[in-house]
Short mmCIF file of C-alpha atoms in Angstrom, two decimals:
data_model
loop_
_atom_site.label_atom_id
_atom_site.label_comp_id
_atom_site.label_asym_id
_atom_site.label_seq_id
_atom_site.Cartn_x
_atom_site.Cartn_y
_atom_site.Cartn_z
CA MET O 298 103.64 95.80 120.87
CA ALA O 299 104.33 97.31 117.41
CA ARG O 300 104.65 94.73 114.64
CA ASP O 301 107.79 95.00 112.50
CA ILE O 302 107.22 95.33 108.72
CA LEU O 303 109.93 95.45 106.05
CA ILE O 304 109.20 97.28 102.77
CA VAL O 305 111.38 96.24 99.82
CA ASP O 306 111.06 98.44 96.68
CA ASP O 307 113.54 100.20 94.41
CA GLU O 308 111.33 103.32 94.32
CA GLU O 309 111.96 105.48 97.36
CA ASP O 310 108.67 107.36 97.13
CA ILE O 311 106.74 104.06 97.20
CA ARG O 312 108.70 102.88 100.25
CA GLU O 313 108.14 106.17 102.05
CA LEU O 314 104.42 106.18 101.22
CA ILE O 315 103.83 102.65 102.53
CA ALA O 316 106.02 103.25 105.59
CA GLY O 317 104.14 106.45 106.45
CA ILE O 318 100.75 104.77 106.23
CA LEU O 319 101.84 101.82 108.37
CA GLU O 320 103.57 103.98 110.97
CA ASP O 321 100.44 106.13 111.29
CA GLU O 322 98.60 102.90 112.23
CA GLY O 323 101.15 101.99 114.91
CA TYR O 324 103.34 99.58 112.96
CA GLU O 325 107.13 99.71 112.89
CA ALA O 326 108.30 100.08 109.27
CA ARG O 327 111.79 99.44 107.89
CA GLN O 328 112.90 99.95 104.31
CA ALA O 329 115.21 98.24 101.81
CA SER O 330 115.91 99.24 98.20
CA ASP O 331 117.12 95.90 96.82
CA ALA O 332 117.47 92.21 97.59
CA ASP O 333 120.83 92.46 99.35
CA SER O 334 119.77 95.28 101.68
CA ALA O 335 116.55 93.35 102.36
CA LEU O 336 118.48 90.23 103.35
CA GLU O 337 120.72 92.31 105.59
CA ALA O 338 117.69 93.88 107.27
CA ILE O 339 116.14 90.46 107.83
CA ALA O 340 119.46 89.19 109.17
CA ARG O 341 119.56 92.03 111.68
CA ARG O 342 116.08 91.16 112.92
CA ARG O 343 113.42 89.10 111.29
CA PRO O 344 110.27 91.15 110.59
CA ASN O 345 106.67 90.06 111.08
CA LEU O 346 105.76 90.86 107.46
CA VAL O 347 107.51 91.79 104.20
CA TYR O 348 106.13 93.95 101.38
CA LEU O 349 108.16 92.98 98.31
CA ASP O 350 108.22 94.62 94.86
CA ILE O 351 108.19 92.18 91.95
CA TRP O 352 110.57 94.19 89.72
CA MET O 353 113.56 95.93 91.28
CA GLN O 354 116.02 97.69 88.98
CA GLY O 355 119.68 97.26 89.82
CA SER O 356 119.01 94.46 92.31
CA ARG O 357 120.99 91.22 92.29
CA LEU O 358 117.71 89.32 92.70
CA ASP O 359 114.28 90.35 91.50
CA GLY O 360 111.24 90.05 93.74
CA LEU O 361 110.32 86.52 92.68
CA GLN O 362 113.86 85.24 93.22
CA LEU O 363 113.99 86.88 96.63
CA LEU O 364 110.58 85.37 97.44
CA ASP O 365 111.92 81.90 96.62
CA LEU O 366 114.90 82.50 98.89
CA LEU O 367 112.69 83.68 101.75
CA GLN O 368 110.41 80.68 101.29
CA THR O 369 113.45 78.45 101.78
CA ASP O 370 115.06 80.24 104.71
CA HIS O 371 111.94 81.67 106.40
CA PRO O 372 108.94 79.59 105.29
CA ASP O 373 106.68 81.01 108.01
CA LEU O 374 107.45 84.67 107.16
CA PRO O 375 104.44 86.22 105.32
CA VAL O 376 105.32 88.10 102.12
CA VAL O 377 102.96 90.45 100.23
CA MET O 378 104.01 91.24 96.66
CA ILE O 379 103.84 94.79 95.27
CA SER O 380 102.80 94.63 91.63
CA GLY O 381 102.85 97.38 89.04
CA HIS O 382 100.36 97.86 86.23
CA GLY O 383 100.38 94.94 83.84
CA ASN O 384 102.08 92.36 86.07
CA VAL O 385 99.12 91.21 88.14
CA GLU O 386 99.38 87.76 86.55
CA THR O 387 102.95 87.58 87.80
CA ALA O 388 101.75 88.54 91.29
CA VAL O 389 99.15 85.78 91.23
CA SER O 390 101.87 83.37 90.17
CA ALA O 391 103.90 84.57 93.17
CA ILE O 392 101.04 83.58 95.46
CA ARG O 393 101.27 80.06 94.07
CA ARG O 394 104.97 80.14 94.97
CA GLY O 395 104.20 81.02 98.58
CA ALA O 396 103.39 84.74 98.80
CA TYR O 397 100.51 85.59 101.13
CA ASP O 398 98.85 88.15 98.81
CA TYR O 399 99.61 91.03 96.45
CA ILE O 400 98.76 94.72 96.23
CA GLU O 401 98.64 96.59 92.95
CA LYS O 402 100.06 100.06 92.26
CA PRO O 403 98.52 102.55 92.69
CA PHE O 404 97.08 100.97 95.83
CA LYS O 405 94.29 102.02 98.16
CA ILE O 406 95.12 102.71 101.79
CA ASP O 407 92.25 100.63 103.17
CA ARG O 408 93.34 97.59 101.13
CA LEU O 409 96.95 98.02 102.27
CA LEU O 410 95.92 98.08 105.93
CA LEU O 411 93.48 95.20 105.50
CA ILE O 412 96.11 92.97 103.88
CA THR O 413 98.62 93.94 106.56
CA GLN O 414 96.24 93.01 109.37
CA ARG O 415 95.20 89.74 107.77
CA ALA O 416 98.75 88.67 106.92
CA ILE O 417 99.98 89.22 110.47
CA GLU O 418 96.92 87.51 111.97
CA ALA O 419 97.34 84.54 109.61
CA SER O 420 100.99 84.20 110.59
CA LYS O 421 100.07 84.33 114.27
CA LEU O 422 97.35 81.72 113.73
CA ARG O 423 99.78 79.36 111.98
CA THR O 424 102.15 79.68 114.93
CA GLU O 425 99.34 78.93 117.38
CA VAL O 426 98.11 75.93 115.36
CA ALA O 427 101.62 74.50 115.20
CA ASP O 428 101.93 74.96 118.93
CA LEU O 429 98.57 73.30 119.59
CA LYS O 430 99.62 70.26 117.58
CA GLU O 431 102.40 69.74 120.11
CA ARG O 432 99.99 70.00 123.00
CA THR O 433 97.44 67.34 123.88
CA GLY O 434 95.58 69.01 126.67
CA GLY O 435 92.66 70.61 124.87
CA ASP O 436 91.44 73.74 126.67
CA GLU O 437 94.04 74.47 129.32
CA SER O 438 93.50 78.19 129.35
CA GLU O 439 93.02 78.59 133.11
CA LEU O 440 94.38 77.28 136.38
CA VAL O 441 91.81 75.31 138.36
CA GLY O 442 91.71 74.57 142.05
CA VAL O 443 90.21 75.92 145.26
CA SER O 444 93.32 75.78 147.44
CA THR O 445 94.85 78.89 148.97
CA GLY O 446 98.09 78.20 147.13
CA MET O 447 96.39 78.12 143.74
CA ALA O 448 94.45 81.29 144.52
CA GLN O 449 97.75 83.02 145.31
CA VAL O 450 99.24 81.84 142.01
CA ARG O 451 96.26 83.15 140.04
CA SER O 452 96.49 86.48 141.85
CA LEU O 453 100.20 86.84 141.15
CA ILE O 454 99.69 86.06 137.45
CA GLU O 455 96.94 88.66 137.18
CA LYS O 456 99.10 91.30 138.86
CA SER O 457 102.30 90.65 136.93
CA ALA O 458 101.00 89.70 133.47
CA GLY O 459 100.47 93.29 132.39
CA THR O 460 103.98 94.36 133.35
CA ARG O 461 107.33 93.91 131.61
CA SER O 462 108.80 92.23 134.70
CA ARG O 463 110.51 88.87 134.28
CA VAL O 464 108.92 85.98 136.18
CA PHE O 465 110.74 82.94 137.51
CA ILE O 466 108.52 79.90 138.14
CA SER O 467 109.73 77.17 140.46
CA GLY O 468 108.04 73.88 141.23
CA GLY O 469 108.31 70.16 140.71
CA ALA O 470 107.71 68.34 137.44
CA GLY O 471 104.05 68.36 136.45
CA THR O 472 102.96 71.24 138.70
CA GLY O 473 101.90 73.47 135.79
CA LYS O 474 104.89 75.75 135.18
CA GLY O 475 104.32 75.82 131.42
CA LEU O 476 100.64 76.67 131.82
CA CYS O 477 101.52 79.58 134.12
CA ALA O 478 104.04 80.87 131.59
CA ARG O 479 101.45 80.75 128.82
CA LEU O 480 98.89 82.57 130.97
CA LEU O 481 101.43 85.31 131.69
CA HIS O 482 101.75 85.77 127.93
CA VAL O 483 98.05 85.52 127.06
CA LYS O 484 97.09 88.08 129.71
CA SER O 485 99.89 90.50 128.75
CA PRO O 486 100.05 93.37 126.21
CA ARG O 487 102.27 91.01 124.18
CA ALA O 488 99.47 88.48 123.66
CA SER O 489 99.35 89.23 119.93
CA GLY O 490 103.07 88.47 119.64
CA PRO O 491 104.76 85.07 119.54
CA PHE O 492 105.07 82.71 122.50
CA ILE O 493 108.22 80.64 122.09
CA GLU O 494 109.07 77.80 124.48
CA ILE O 495 112.52 76.27 124.86
CA ASN O 496 113.30 73.44 127.29
CA ALA O 497 117.01 73.79 127.99
CA SER O 498 117.28 70.27 129.41
CA LEU O 499 116.46 68.73 126.01
CA TYR O 500 119.59 70.04 124.27
CA ALA O 501 123.26 69.22 124.48
CA PRO O 502 125.39 72.06 125.92
CA ASP O 503 126.92 72.88 122.52
CA GLU O 504 123.43 73.13 120.95
CA ILE O 505 122.09 75.72 123.39
CA PRO O 506 123.78 78.81 121.82
CA LEU O 507 122.40 77.89 118.39
CA VAL O 508 118.92 77.31 119.79
CA LEU O 509 118.85 80.57 121.74
CA PHE O 510 120.80 82.98 119.57
CA GLY O 511 120.75 81.47 116.08
CA ARG O 512 123.65 81.45 113.64
CA GLU O 513 125.01 83.28 110.63
CA VAL O 514 126.42 81.24 107.75
CA ARG O 515 128.32 82.86 104.90
CA ASP O 516 128.80 80.89 101.71
CA LYS O 517 128.91 81.52 97.99
CA GLY O 518 125.25 82.45 97.99
CA GLY O 519 125.84 85.19 100.54
CA LEU O 520 124.60 85.49 104.11
CA ARG O 521 122.21 82.86 105.45
CA VAL O 522 120.67 83.31 108.87
CA GLU O 523 119.35 80.56 111.13
CA VAL O 524 116.97 82.32 113.50
CA GLY O 525 117.17 81.45 117.21
CA ALA O 526 114.50 81.46 119.89
CA LEU O 527 115.24 85.00 121.09
CA GLU O 528 114.73 86.42 117.62
CA ARG O 529 111.60 84.37 116.97
CA ALA O 530 110.15 85.69 120.23
CA HIS O 531 110.74 89.35 119.30
CA GLY O 532 107.72 91.37 120.37
CA GLY O 533 106.40 88.49 122.47
CA THR O 534 107.43 86.11 125.23
CA LEU O 535 110.25 83.58 125.47
CA TYR O 536 109.61 80.81 127.97
CA LEU O 537 112.86 79.20 129.11
CA SER O 538 111.87 75.92 130.75
CA GLU O 539 114.46 74.20 132.97
CA VAL O 540 116.71 77.25 132.73
CA ALA O 541 119.06 75.69 135.30
CA SER O 542 120.27 73.35 132.56
CA LEU O 543 121.90 76.22 130.64
CA PRO O 544 125.70 75.81 130.40
CA MET O 545 127.76 78.58 132.00
CA ASP O 546 128.75 80.29 128.74
CA SER O 547 125.10 80.47 127.66
CA GLN O 548 124.19 81.89 131.07
CA THR O 549 126.74 84.65 130.54
CA ALA O 550 125.46 85.39 127.02
CA LEU O 551 121.86 85.45 128.23
CA LEU O 552 122.76 87.82 131.07
CA ARG O 553 124.39 90.18 128.56
CA THR O 554 121.24 90.04 126.44
CA LEU O 555 119.06 90.98 129.41
CA VAL O 556 121.29 93.93 130.21
CA GLU O 557 121.75 95.27 126.68
CA ASN O 558 118.50 94.11 124.96
CA LYS O 559 120.58 92.80 122.07
CA PHE O 560 122.62 89.72 121.27
CA THR O 561 125.04 88.35 118.72
CA ARG O 562 124.32 85.23 116.73
CA VAL O 563 126.81 82.39 116.66
CA ASP O 564 129.46 83.41 114.08
CA GLY O 565 127.64 86.71 113.78
CA HIS O 566 129.26 90.03 112.94
CA GLY O 567 126.94 92.48 114.60
CA PRO O 568 124.40 92.90 117.41
CA VAL O 569 120.74 92.03 116.90
CA PRO O 570 118.33 94.27 118.86
CA VAL O 571 115.52 92.37 120.48
CA ASP O 572 112.43 93.22 122.50
CA VAL O 573 111.29 90.14 124.37
CA ARG O 574 109.91 89.29 127.79
CA ILE O 575 111.51 86.26 129.37
CA VAL O 576 109.63 83.91 131.67
CA SER O 577 111.84 81.16 133.06
CA ALA O 578 111.25 78.08 135.17
CA SER O 579 113.09 75.26 136.90
CA SER O 580 112.28 72.16 138.90
CA GLN O 581 115.82 72.07 140.32
CA ASN O 582 117.23 73.59 143.51
CA ILE O 583 118.49 76.88 142.08
CA ALA O 584 119.66 78.14 145.47
CA GLY O 585 121.90 75.10 145.88
CA MET O 586 123.22 75.48 142.33
CA MET O 587 124.15 79.10 143.00
CA GLU O 588 126.00 78.08 146.16
CA ASP O 589 127.91 75.45 144.19
CA GLY O 590 128.75 77.96 141.44
CA ARG O 591 126.73 76.08 138.81
CA PHE O 592 124.28 78.92 138.19
CA ARG O 593 125.04 82.63 138.07
CA SER O 594 123.38 84.49 140.92
CA ASP O 595 123.36 87.76 138.93
CA LEU O 596 121.46 86.01 136.13
CA PHE O 597 118.99 84.48 138.59
CA HIS O 598 118.23 87.84 140.19
CA ARG O 599 117.52 89.37 136.77
CA LEU O 600 115.28 86.45 135.82
CA SER O 601 113.50 86.32 139.17
CA VAL O 602 112.13 89.85 139.44
CA VAL O 603 108.79 88.21 140.26
CA PRO O 604 109.18 84.74 141.83
CA LEU O 605 106.26 82.32 141.47
CA GLN O 606 106.29 79.13 143.55
CA LEU O 607 104.03 76.17 142.64
CA THR O 608 103.30 73.72 145.44
CA PRO O 609 103.13 69.94 144.87
CA LEU O 610 99.74 68.33 144.49
CA ARG O 611 100.08 66.40 147.75
CA GLU O 612 99.99 69.74 149.60
CA ARG O 613 96.77 70.86 147.89
CA ARG O 614 94.66 67.71 147.72
CA GLU O 615 91.49 69.81 147.77
CA ASP O 616 92.31 70.79 144.17
CA ILE O 617 92.06 67.19 142.94
CA PRO O 618 88.26 67.17 142.31
CA SER O 619 88.57 70.27 140.10
CA LEU O 620 91.54 68.80 138.25
CA VAL O 621 89.72 65.51 137.68
CA SER O 622 86.73 67.34 136.18
CA LEU O 623 89.01 69.34 133.90
CA PHE O 624 91.00 66.29 132.76
CA VAL O 625 87.86 64.23 132.13
CA ALA O 626 86.46 67.01 129.93
CA GLN O 627 89.72 67.35 127.99
CA LEU O 628 90.36 63.63 127.55
CA SER O 629 86.77 62.76 126.68
CA ARG O 630 86.91 65.33 123.90
CA MET O 631 90.32 64.08 122.74
CA HIS O 632 89.35 60.37 122.64
CA ASN O 633 85.71 60.95 121.64
CA LEU O 634 84.42 59.29 124.83
CA PRO O 635 81.30 59.86 126.90
CA ARG O 636 81.73 62.43 129.69
CA PHE O 637 82.15 60.15 132.72
CA VAL O 638 81.75 61.35 136.30
CA PHE O 639 83.97 60.26 139.17
CA GLY O 640 82.06 59.18 142.26
CA SER O 641 82.88 60.57 145.69
CA ASP O 642 84.52 57.28 146.70
CA ALA O 643 86.82 57.37 143.65
CA ILE O 644 87.70 61.00 144.35
CA ALA O 645 88.51 60.09 147.95
CA VAL O 646 90.94 57.41 146.76
CA LEU O 647 92.59 59.84 144.35
CA GLN O 648 92.92 62.40 147.12
CA GLY O 649 94.62 59.80 149.27
CA GLN O 650 97.54 59.39 146.84
CA ASP O 651 100.76 61.41 147.04
CA TRP O 652 101.11 61.95 143.26
CA PRO O 653 104.88 62.54 143.07
CA GLY O 654 104.40 63.48 139.40
CA ASN O 655 101.80 66.05 140.44
CA ALA O 656 98.97 67.11 138.09
CA ARG O 657 100.68 65.56 135.08
CA GLN O 658 100.72 62.13 136.76
CA LEU O 659 97.08 62.54 137.81
CA ARG O 660 96.13 63.42 134.24
CA ASN O 661 97.95 60.38 132.89
CA ALA O 662 96.13 58.16 135.40
CA ILE O 663 92.77 59.61 134.38
CA GLU O 664 93.58 59.10 130.70
CA ARG O 665 94.58 55.48 131.30
CA LEU O 666 91.39 54.82 133.25
CA LEU O 667 89.12 56.38 130.61
CA ILE O 668 90.73 54.21 127.95
CA LEU O 669 90.40 51.07 130.09
CA VAL O 670 86.69 51.59 130.75
CA ARG O 671 85.97 52.36 127.08
CA ASP O 672 84.71 48.81 126.46
CA GLN O 673 83.04 48.37 129.88
CA GLN O 674 81.37 51.69 130.42
CA PRO O 675 79.50 52.18 133.72
CA VAL O 676 75.76 52.09 133.23
CA ASP O 677 75.13 55.37 135.05
CA GLY O 678 78.32 57.00 133.75
CA THR O 679 79.89 57.10 137.20
CA ILE O 680 83.38 55.74 137.86
CA THR O 681 83.61 54.24 141.34
CA ALA O 682 86.61 53.37 143.50
CA SER O 683 86.32 49.70 142.54
CA MET O 684 86.96 50.61 138.90
CA LEU O 685 90.26 52.36 139.56
CA PRO O 686 93.48 50.61 138.47
CA SER O 687 95.04 48.42 141.14
CA ASP O 688 98.07 50.67 141.61
CA ILE O 689 95.71 53.48 142.60
CA SER O 690 92.91 51.62 144.37
CA GLU O 691 95.20 49.55 146.60
CA VAL O 692 94.14 51.42 149.73
CA LEU O 693 93.92 48.66 152.33
CA PRO O 694 96.68 49.69 154.76
CA THR O 695 99.48 47.53 156.11
CA ILE O 696 100.98 47.64 159.59
CA GLY O 697 104.00 49.65 158.49
CA ASP O 698 105.31 51.53 155.51
CA THR O 699 107.53 48.84 153.98
CA ASP O 700 106.68 46.20 151.41
CA SER O 701 107.41 43.46 153.98
CA SER O 702 104.81 44.73 156.46
CA ALA O 703 102.04 42.35 157.44
CA HIS O 704 98.64 42.78 155.82
CA LEU O 705 95.59 43.57 157.93
CA MET O 706 94.15 40.16 157.22
CA SER O 707 96.98 38.57 159.26
CA LEU O 708 96.03 40.46 162.47
CA PRO O 709 93.42 39.88 165.16
CA LEU O 710 90.34 42.08 164.75
CA ARG O 711 91.18 44.50 167.59
CA GLU O 712 94.70 45.18 166.33
CA ALA O 713 93.57 45.39 162.72
CA ARG O 714 90.84 47.87 163.62
CA GLU O 715 93.31 50.09 165.44
CA VAL O 716 95.71 50.05 162.47
CA PHE O 717 92.90 50.79 160.06
CA GLU O 718 91.48 53.62 162.17
CA ARG O 719 94.92 55.17 162.54
CA GLN O 720 95.76 55.15 158.83
CA TYR O 721 92.22 55.95 157.77
CA LEU O 722 92.13 59.07 159.95
CA ILE O 723 95.61 60.11 158.85
CA ALA O 724 94.51 59.90 155.21
CA GLN O 725 91.28 61.82 155.85
CA ILE O 726 93.02 64.55 157.87
CA GLU O 727 95.59 64.98 155.09
CA ARG O 728 92.82 64.96 152.52
CA PHE O 729 91.16 67.95 154.20
CA GLY O 730 94.44 69.79 154.79
CA GLY O 731 94.42 69.26 158.56
CA ASN O 732 90.96 70.79 158.98
CA ILE O 733 89.43 68.79 161.86
CA SER O 734 85.92 70.19 161.40
CA LYS O 735 85.75 69.09 157.74
CA THR O 736 87.28 65.73 158.59
CA ALA O 737 84.76 65.13 161.39
CA GLU O 738 81.88 66.06 159.11
CA PHE O 739 83.03 63.63 156.41
CA VAL O 740 83.75 60.65 158.71
CA GLY O 741 80.47 61.18 160.58
CA MET O 742 81.81 62.03 164.03
CA GLU O 743 81.35 64.90 166.41
CA ARG O 744 84.37 67.22 166.43
CA SER O 745 85.01 66.55 170.12
CA ALA O 746 84.75 62.78 169.61
CA LEU O 747 87.22 62.96 166.74
CA HIS O 748 89.65 64.91 168.91
CA ARG O 749 89.42 62.16 171.56
CA LYS O 750 89.94 59.45 168.96
CA ILE O 751 92.98 61.25 167.55
CA LYS O 752 94.43 61.54 171.05
CA SER O 753 93.77 57.88 171.89
CA LEU O 754 95.51 56.77 168.70
CA GLY O 755 98.48 59.00 169.38
CA LEU O 756 98.10 61.00 166.17
#
């Protein structure tokens, strides 16, 4: 995806020269002759980089004044100063005021291209670092798991990442929707562009238009633009998490944007062209919301060109060992802990849980356990079932499913054994996804004997 560069200089031949060099290298170059036209160009669409002349004749603001304004309104926008002969000291001073670098007239083509590449890469790196500070998962660059469902998800991501098609991810909280969205971006031709994530459920309805589309404010100082998520994601990917929470007017505005590839800021006076791929997700029942008229079906069908369904963890228990290994590696690195290993008995207990919060809940449980055993570390580095927190390791079954059910210890041996065998086999069969051969191998029974036992217990 071509990176957008704005060249601001009062000399047309300089602008044309820089623009020609950059365009020959695949960049998109726009031009402005003074401060006001530069601000208008930035208001139309924020560039990835600005080349700014220090002295501009006939301009309301000189280069340094415009730099100060950009530092206030767009602090993460890289600016390279263009300095003429004799004002290099001024250019160096501009760097202290926030400019990324400077280039001196007459400039060399290789230096121009090198500065351009470095400035854009530095801006991208700052965005990634800021994003990583909000994440606490360490290396979450791949989906792990051996289940058929997870293999299908990986395959779909590989097939669709390289396209421009919009992907709609559905699944419960904690199933990994955000990770899938990020992988779609990282594996796409837009990987060098921004990845912007917006969770619509975190904003009040009247805040959503400002967050998505930005706003234009006109005061005595002129036009001031507050950039929204769509504009920040230009050339990259916008991930709309919990898109079902969008109010109806924002749904309509988003639909118009998808159709026209442009939008209007709040209180704006003109369209803003945008090139962005949208990946959306929801944990809600979108089909039911469309039936109730709470979500536009035409918007959903444009968002869901490629549907991606994530199954809950309880339906892919065979993925739990891989997830545990991943989480232990991440959390040990985060908390500077030894790399513990979970024993087979502990893994079996974890596989026996339903995990309504899915992988996120499992990760939280692992983190809590690693912190609890910090002061009483196992000698061999292996965490056993007996070391699990009580709310996880409470596996002794009761007669029924309610809190008032009698405990096994209150029953005669024969009845207690039957209850235990029933619930034990149910848990093991679920653990191995209904595969009788694997269950028989684990519990130490012949397959035919297990079939007879299942029949005798009425399972």
